[in-house]
């Protein structure tokens, strides 16, 4: 069944956990469309996972448009959220609306915005314009240089209170869900209990209303970076390496292609 932002909020009130996964391309979207996963995030992590960049700062509106279109084409009927890239929502309401327009007309049904401080007006206007907004608190990768690297957030009492305040503010502004990234499990639980909209955790413990992973991490395809929360549910790197080795061997032995794989 296809989900919507309203279904996300309903799921929390009915105590149903939510699953989300990132996706950036058509081929994987074709596989995800038939899965029971509740939602797809076209994350700005595309800049790192698909383009080999060192951070998400390199994702542009155009990059997000291309990936969102490919995913939406491959997964019709799935709930697709697209990330508003670095600074796209910090240059004023008009610029943010322009970016959201590109993403929504590329096939997204909602946008995700990192943080809240200083762009409350943008979030409010997006919501008032009929664009469902997902928040993103805790580790905000677009602010990696300000928060001292990819590290757990919310450990101090001040930071804990700040995240709780930001979550309340996002709910107040009309966000339908909040991604909570890299915070202690007890804080994940506390934020989740403090608001009526669902929290989708990534490195935020089992107390969140749902979980999200980067698809390539879940499939064990990412050999460069492996945070402790990124459980691989498949040994994808090995499976791909084995397939490439078998292909190479069969080509060199002359057993590929076989007769039935050739035209007469
Ligand atoms: O861009 C992304 O992949 C994300 C997830 C880490 C939630 O924001």
mmCIF file of C-alpha atoms and ligand atoms in Angstrom:
data_model
loop_
_atom_site.group_PDB
_atom_site.id
_atom_site.type_symbol
_atom_site.label_atom_id
_atom_site.label_comp_id
_atom_site.label_asym_id
_atom_site.label_seq_id
_atom_site.Cartn_x
_atom_site.Cartn_y
_atom_site.Cartn_z
ATOM 1 C CA UNK A 1 0.000 0.000 0.000
ATOM 2 C CA UNK A 2 1.262 3.434 -0.912
ATOM 3 C CA UNK A 3 2.040 5.730 2.048
ATOM 4 C CA UNK A 4 1.680 9.479 2.462
ATOM 5 C CA UNK A 5 2.939 11.994 4.996
ATOM 6 C CA UNK A 6 -0.398 11.671 6.833
ATOM 7 C CA UNK A 7 0.054 7.898 7.023
ATOM 8 C CA UNK A 8 3.413 8.488 8.701
ATOM 9 C CA UNK A 9 1.750 10.466 11.493
ATOM 10 C CA UNK A 10 -1.078 7.914 11.721
ATOM 11 C CA UNK A 11 1.431 5.054 11.976
ATOM 12 C CA UNK A 12 2.900 6.637 15.101
ATOM 13 C CA UNK A 13 -0.500 7.126 16.729
ATOM 14 C CA UNK A 14 -1.282 3.461 16.001
ATOM 15 C CA UNK A 15 2.101 2.250 17.266
ATOM 16 C CA UNK A 16 3.294 0.958 13.869
ATOM 17 C CA UNK A 17 7.025 1.238 13.177
ATOM 18 C CA UNK A 18 8.186 2.813 9.910
ATOM 19 C CA UNK A 19 10.963 1.695 7.576
ATOM 20 C CA UNK A 20 12.758 4.009 5.161
ATOM 21 C CA UNK A 21 15.711 3.563 2.871
ATOM 22 C CA UNK A 22 17.746 5.902 0.710
ATOM 23 C CA UNK A 23 17.762 5.382 -3.042
ATOM 24 C CA UNK A 24 19.292 7.411 -5.834
ATOM 25 C CA UNK A 25 18.740 5.515 -9.062
ATOM 26 C CA UNK A 26 16.172 3.826 -11.290
ATOM 27 C CA UNK A 27 17.488 0.243 -11.063
ATOM 28 C CA UNK A 28 17.272 0.039 -7.283
ATOM 29 C CA UNK A 29 13.988 1.956 -7.295
ATOM 30 C CA UNK A 30 12.531 -0.843 -9.483
ATOM 31 C CA UNK A 31 13.477 -3.295 -6.722
ATOM 32 C CA UNK A 32 12.248 -1.095 -3.878
ATOM 33 C CA UNK A 33 8.862 -0.474 -5.464
ATOM 34 C CA UNK A 34 7.762 -4.031 -4.689
ATOM 35 C CA UNK A 35 9.223 -4.086 -1.175
ATOM 36 C CA UNK A 36 7.208 -3.360 1.978
ATOM 37 C CA UNK A 37 9.525 -0.408 2.813
ATOM 38 C CA UNK A 38 7.331 2.563 3.826
ATOM 39 C CA UNK A 39 9.277 5.367 2.206
ATOM 40 C CA UNK A 40 12.267 6.224 0.044
ATOM 41 C CA UNK A 41 14.602 9.127 0.759
ATOM 42 C CA UNK A 42 16.497 10.554 -2.186
ATOM 43 C CA UNK A 43 19.165 11.770 0.201
ATOM 44 C CA UNK A 44 21.826 14.353 -0.476
ATOM 45 C CA UNK A 45 24.133 11.500 0.572
ATOM 46 C CA UNK A 46 23.942 10.889 -3.206
ATOM 47 C CA UNK A 47 26.893 13.282 -3.411
ATOM 48 C CA UNK A 48 28.981 10.844 -1.353
ATOM 49 C CA UNK A 49 27.501 7.449 -2.276
ATOM 50 C CA UNK A 50 26.950 8.021 -6.005
ATOM 51 C CA UNK A 51 29.516 10.710 -6.793
ATOM 52 C CA UNK A 52 32.353 9.921 -4.380
ATOM 53 C CA UNK A 53 32.373 13.353 -2.737
ATOM 54 C CA UNK A 54 33.728 13.814 0.791
ATOM 55 C CA UNK A 55 30.523 15.321 2.154
ATOM 56 C CA UNK A 56 26.930 16.173 1.260
ATOM 57 C CA UNK A 57 27.888 19.823 0.711
ATOM 58 C CA UNK A 58 28.462 18.986 -2.952
ATOM 59 C CA UNK A 59 24.843 18.018 -3.643
ATOM 60 C CA UNK A 60 23.192 20.650 -5.829
ATOM 61 C CA UNK A 61 19.561 21.243 -6.733
ATOM 62 C CA UNK A 62 20.310 19.872 -10.213
ATOM 63 C CA UNK A 63 21.929 16.741 -8.782
ATOM 64 C CA UNK A 64 18.929 16.180 -6.515
ATOM 65 C CA UNK A 65 16.552 16.749 -9.441
ATOM 66 C CA UNK A 66 18.212 14.076 -11.569
ATOM 67 C CA UNK A 67 18.275 11.483 -8.787
ATOM 68 C CA UNK A 68 14.720 12.277 -7.671
ATOM 69 C CA UNK A 69 13.398 11.889 -11.226
ATOM 70 C CA UNK A 70 15.173 8.557 -11.682
ATOM 71 C CA UNK A 71 13.847 7.179 -8.387
ATOM 72 C CA UNK A 72 10.293 8.440 -8.938
ATOM 73 C CA UNK A 73 10.291 6.875 -12.419
ATOM 74 C CA UNK A 74 11.402 3.541 -10.984
ATOM 75 C CA UNK A 75 9.131 3.486 -7.966
ATOM 76 C CA UNK A 76 5.716 4.869 -8.955
ATOM 77 C CA UNK A 77 3.307 4.810 -6.041
ATOM 78 C CA UNK A 78 6.061 4.754 -3.400
ATOM 79 C CA UNK A 79 6.333 7.612 -0.929
ATOM 80 C CA UNK A 80 9.418 9.561 -2.051
ATOM 81 C CA UNK A 81 11.069 12.265 0.053
ATOM 82 C CA UNK A 82 13.825 14.400 -1.531
ATOM 83 C CA UNK A 83 16.537 16.249 0.356
ATOM 84 C CA UNK A 84 16.789 20.029 0.042
ATOM 85 C CA UNK A 85 20.540 20.381 -0.608
ATOM 86 C CA UNK A 86 23.143 22.505 1.166
ATOM 87 C CA UNK A 87 22.133 26.185 1.512
ATOM 88 C CA UNK A 88 19.104 25.795 -0.768
ATOM 89 C CA UNK A 89 16.846 26.732 2.158
ATOM 90 C CA UNK A 90 19.134 29.431 3.625
ATOM 91 C CA UNK A 91 18.889 31.985 0.827
ATOM 92 C CA UNK A 92 15.400 33.137 1.607
ATOM 93 C CA UNK A 93 11.914 31.804 1.229
ATOM 94 C CA UNK A 94 11.706 32.358 -2.538
ATOM 95 C CA UNK A 95 14.889 30.403 -3.275
ATOM 96 C CA UNK A 96 13.708 27.587 -0.982
ATOM 97 C CA UNK A 97 10.314 27.462 -2.695
ATOM 98 C CA UNK A 98 12.050 27.324 -6.092
ATOM 99 C CA UNK A 99 14.141 24.366 -4.950
ATOM 100 C CA UNK A 100 11.113 22.602 -3.468
ATOM 101 C CA UNK A 101 9.236 23.186 -6.719
ATOM 102 C CA UNK A 102 12.006 21.468 -8.680
ATOM 103 C CA UNK A 103 12.038 18.479 -6.317
ATOM 104 C CA UNK A 104 8.254 18.112 -6.074
ATOM 105 C CA UNK A 105 7.819 18.345 -9.845
ATOM 106 C CA UNK A 106 10.557 15.738 -10.218
ATOM 107 C CA UNK A 107 8.328 13.239 -8.432
ATOM 108 C CA UNK A 108 8.953 13.774 -4.704
ATOM 109 C CA UNK A 109 5.937 13.836 -2.381
ATOM 110 C CA UNK A 110 7.806 15.604 0.421
ATOM 111 C CA UNK A 111 11.093 17.367 1.086
ATOM 112 C CA UNK A 112 13.581 16.976 3.920
ATOM 113 C CA UNK A 113 15.230 20.007 5.481
ATOM 114 C CA UNK A 114 18.187 19.815 7.877
ATOM 115 C CA UNK A 115 17.964 21.783 11.124
ATOM 116 C CA UNK A 116 15.481 24.460 12.050
ATOM 117 C CA UNK A 117 17.261 27.386 13.713
ATOM 118 C CA UNK A 118 17.161 30.442 11.452
ATOM 119 C CA UNK A 119 14.961 28.955 8.742
ATOM 120 C CA UNK A 120 11.709 28.484 10.646
ATOM 121 C CA UNK A 121 10.068 30.851 8.123
ATOM 122 C CA UNK A 122 11.055 28.587 5.220
ATOM 123 C CA UNK A 123 9.684 25.454 6.895
ATOM 124 C CA UNK A 124 6.457 27.229 7.758
ATOM 125 C CA UNK A 125 6.014 28.525 4.179
ATOM 126 C CA UNK A 126 6.737 25.122 2.651
ATOM 127 C CA UNK A 127 4.111 23.528 4.908
ATOM 128 C CA UNK A 128 1.612 26.319 4.166
ATOM 129 C CA UNK A 129 2.264 25.779 0.464
ATOM 130 C CA UNK A 130 1.127 22.172 0.719
ATOM 131 C CA UNK A 131 4.595 20.640 0.739
ATOM 132 C CA UNK A 132 5.062 18.015 3.432
ATOM 133 C CA UNK A 133 8.319 18.673 5.314
ATOM 134 C CA UNK A 134 10.468 16.108 7.076
ATOM 135 C CA UNK A 135 12.918 17.568 9.588
ATOM 136 C CA UNK A 136 16.431 16.319 10.317
ATOM 137 C CA UNK A 137 18.037 16.774 13.740
ATOM 138 C CA UNK A 138 21.023 15.448 15.667
ATOM 139 C CA UNK A 139 23.961 15.064 13.321
ATOM 140 C CA UNK A 140 23.256 17.344 10.375
ATOM 141 C CA UNK A 141 25.784 16.360 7.711
ATOM 142 C CA UNK A 142 25.386 19.680 5.870
ATOM 143 C CA UNK A 143 26.851 21.314 9.009
ATOM 144 C CA UNK A 144 29.675 18.785 9.369
ATOM 145 C CA UNK A 145 32.329 21.507 9.500
ATOM 146 C CA UNK A 146 30.544 23.344 12.301
ATOM 147 C CA UNK A 147 29.886 20.274 14.433
ATOM 148 C CA UNK A 148 33.441 18.934 14.375
ATOM 149 C CA UNK A 149 33.019 16.011 11.996
ATOM 150 C CA UNK A 150 30.641 13.081 11.681
ATOM 151 C CA UNK A 151 30.127 12.494 15.395
ATOM 152 C CA UNK A 152 27.408 11.703 17.911
ATOM 153 C CA UNK A 153 25.365 14.774 18.884
ATOM 154 C CA UNK A 154 23.342 15.651 21.959
ATOM 155 C CA UNK A 155 25.631 14.207 24.621
ATOM 156 C CA UNK A 156 25.870 17.325 26.763
ATOM 157 C CA UNK A 157 22.896 18.579 28.749
ATOM 158 C CA UNK A 158 22.795 21.786 26.681
ATOM 159 C CA UNK A 159 22.864 19.887 23.399
ATOM 160 C CA UNK A 160 20.206 17.435 24.634
ATOM 161 C CA UNK A 161 17.854 20.285 25.536
ATOM 162 C CA UNK A 162 18.566 22.021 22.267
ATOM 163 C CA UNK A 163 17.577 18.941 20.233
ATOM 164 C CA UNK A 164 14.397 18.516 22.289
ATOM 165 C CA UNK A 165 13.544 22.179 21.682
ATOM 166 C CA UNK A 166 14.226 21.865 17.953
ATOM 167 C CA UNK A 167 11.998 18.766 17.715
ATOM 168 C CA UNK A 168 9.138 20.612 19.441
ATOM 169 C CA UNK A 169 9.645 23.555 17.090
ATOM 170 C CA UNK A 170 9.514 21.321 13.990
ATOM 171 C CA UNK A 171 6.288 19.751 15.203
ATOM 172 C CA UNK A 172 4.864 23.201 15.851
ATOM 173 C CA UNK A 173 5.848 24.377 12.361
ATOM 174 C CA UNK A 174 3.965 21.455 10.838
ATOM 175 C CA UNK A 175 6.699 18.950 9.923
ATOM 176 C CA UNK A 176 5.256 15.438 9.502
ATOM 177 C CA UNK A 177 8.334 13.494 10.708
ATOM 178 C CA UNK A 178 11.896 14.008 11.894
ATOM 179 C CA UNK A 179 15.026 12.090 10.939
ATOM 180 C CA UNK A 180 17.140 11.788 14.068
ATOM 181 C CA UNK A 181 20.753 11.068 13.224
ATOM 182 C CA UNK A 182 23.553 9.945 15.531
ATOM 183 C CA UNK A 183 22.273 10.754 19.000
ATOM 184 C CA UNK A 184 22.469 8.587 22.141
ATOM 185 C CA UNK A 185 19.687 5.977 22.279
ATOM 186 C CA UNK A 186 18.194 7.527 25.445
ATOM 187 C CA UNK A 187 17.849 10.874 23.665
ATOM 188 C CA UNK A 188 16.277 9.180 20.623
ATOM 189 C CA UNK A 189 13.710 7.718 22.994
ATOM 190 C CA UNK A 190 13.163 11.004 24.801
ATOM 191 C CA UNK A 191 12.603 12.993 21.590
ATOM 192 C CA UNK A 192 10.258 10.275 20.306
ATOM 193 C CA UNK A 193 8.176 10.416 23.481
ATOM 194 C CA UNK A 194 8.050 14.212 23.452
ATOM 195 C CA UNK A 195 6.344 14.728 20.057
ATOM 196 C CA UNK A 196 3.334 13.342 18.143
ATOM 197 C CA UNK A 197 5.085 13.181 14.772
ATOM 198 C CA UNK A 198 7.265 10.131 14.108
ATOM 199 C CA UNK A 199 11.036 10.045 14.537
ATOM 200 C CA UNK A 200 12.983 8.090 11.946
ATOM 201 C CA UNK A 201 16.294 7.097 13.492
ATOM 202 C CA UNK A 202 19.700 6.486 11.983
ATOM 203 C CA UNK A 203 22.189 5.800 14.728
ATOM 204 C CA UNK A 204 19.595 7.015 17.246
ATOM 205 C CA UNK A 205 18.761 3.689 18.923
ATOM 206 C CA UNK A 206 15.743 1.403 18.858
ATOM 207 C CA UNK A 207 13.406 3.806 20.640
ATOM 208 C CA UNK A 208 12.571 5.812 17.511
ATOM 209 C CA UNK A 209 9.286 5.327 15.631
ATOM 210 C CA UNK A 210 11.115 4.116 12.552
ATOM 211 C CA UNK A 211 14.552 3.523 11.085
ATOM 212 C CA UNK A 212 16.344 4.572 7.936
ATOM 213 C CA UNK A 213 19.575 3.298 6.406
ATOM 214 C CA UNK A 214 21.564 4.170 3.334
ATOM 215 C CA UNK A 215 20.724 1.421 0.822
ATOM 216 C CA UNK A 216 24.370 0.740 -0.060
ATOM 217 C CA UNK A 217 25.164 0.273 3.671
ATOM 218 C CA UNK A 218 22.216 -2.092 4.158
ATOM 219 C CA UNK A 219 23.386 -4.149 1.171
ATOM 220 C CA UNK A 220 26.984 -4.277 2.399
ATOM 221 C CA UNK A 221 28.223 -2.498 -0.720
ATOM 222 C CA UNK A 222 30.044 0.323 1.024
ATOM 223 C CA UNK A 223 33.583 -0.704 1.933
ATOM 224 C CA UNK A 224 34.901 2.780 2.717
ATOM 225 C CA UNK A 225 32.890 3.824 5.729
ATOM 226 C CA UNK A 226 31.073 1.694 8.232
ATOM 227 C CA UNK A 227 29.500 3.398 11.266
ATOM 228 C CA UNK A 228 28.363 0.974 13.995
ATOM 229 C CA UNK A 229 24.650 1.545 13.353
ATOM 230 C CA UNK A 230 24.900 0.592 9.643
ATOM 231 C CA UNK A 231 24.130 -3.120 9.890
ATOM 232 C CA UNK A 232 24.754 -4.850 6.535
ATOM 233 C CA UNK A 233 21.805 -7.157 5.787
ATOM 234 C CA UNK A 234 23.644 -8.639 2.782
ATOM 235 C CA UNK A 235 27.280 -9.210 1.787
ATOM 236 C CA UNK A 236 26.904 -7.164 -1.390
ATOM 237 C CA UNK A 237 30.592 -6.280 -1.839
ATOM 238 C CA UNK A 238 31.516 -9.964 -1.804
ATOM 239 C CA UNK A 239 28.620 -10.964 -4.090
ATOM 240 C CA UNK A 240 29.612 -8.312 -6.659
ATOM 241 C CA UNK A 241 33.321 -9.166 -6.438
ATOM 242 C CA UNK A 242 32.564 -12.902 -6.900
ATOM 243 C CA UNK A 243 30.318 -12.226 -9.916
ATOM 244 C CA UNK A 244 32.997 -10.064 -11.572
ATOM 245 C CA UNK A 245 35.618 -12.736 -10.945
ATOM 246 C CA UNK A 246 33.403 -15.491 -12.428
ATOM 247 C CA UNK A 247 32.632 -13.350 -15.487
ATOM 248 C CA UNK A 248 36.340 -12.663 -16.019
ATOM 249 C CA UNK A 249 37.224 -16.378 -15.649
ATOM 250 C CA UNK A 250 34.511 -17.558 -18.038
ATOM 251 C CA UNK A 251 35.442 -14.951 -20.662
ATOM 252 C CA UNK A 252 39.073 -15.989 -20.459
ATOM 253 C CA UNK A 253 38.269 -19.740 -20.490
ATOM 254 C CA UNK A 254 36.004 -19.209 -23.500
ATOM 255 C CA UNK A 255 32.937 -20.597 -21.701
ATOM 256 C CA UNK A 256 31.050 -17.302 -21.892
ATOM 257 C CA UNK A 257 29.006 -16.782 -23.977
ATOM 258 C CA UNK A 258 27.614 -20.321 -24.362
ATOM 259 C CA UNK A 259 25.798 -21.486 -27.489
ATOM 260 C CA UNK A 260 22.378 -20.682 -26.000
ATOM 261 C CA UNK A 261 23.582 -17.164 -25.236
ATOM 262 C CA UNK A 262 24.512 -16.563 -28.884
ATOM 263 C CA UNK A 263 22.366 -15.778 -31.950
ATOM 264 C CA UNK A 264 22.219 -18.247 -34.845
HETATM 265 O O1 LIG B 1 21.055 12.025 2.882
HETATM 266 C C1 LIG B 1 20.833 11.029 3.580
HETATM 267 O O2 LIG B 1 21.136 9.886 3.219
HETATM 268 C C2 LIG B 1 20.194 11.220 4.875
HETATM 269 C C3 LIG B 1 20.061 10.010 5.733
HETATM 270 C C4 LIG B 1 21.322 9.795 6.472
HETATM 271 C C5 LIG B 1 18.916 10.098 6.623
HETATM 272 O O3 LIG B 1 19.843 12.295 5.225
#
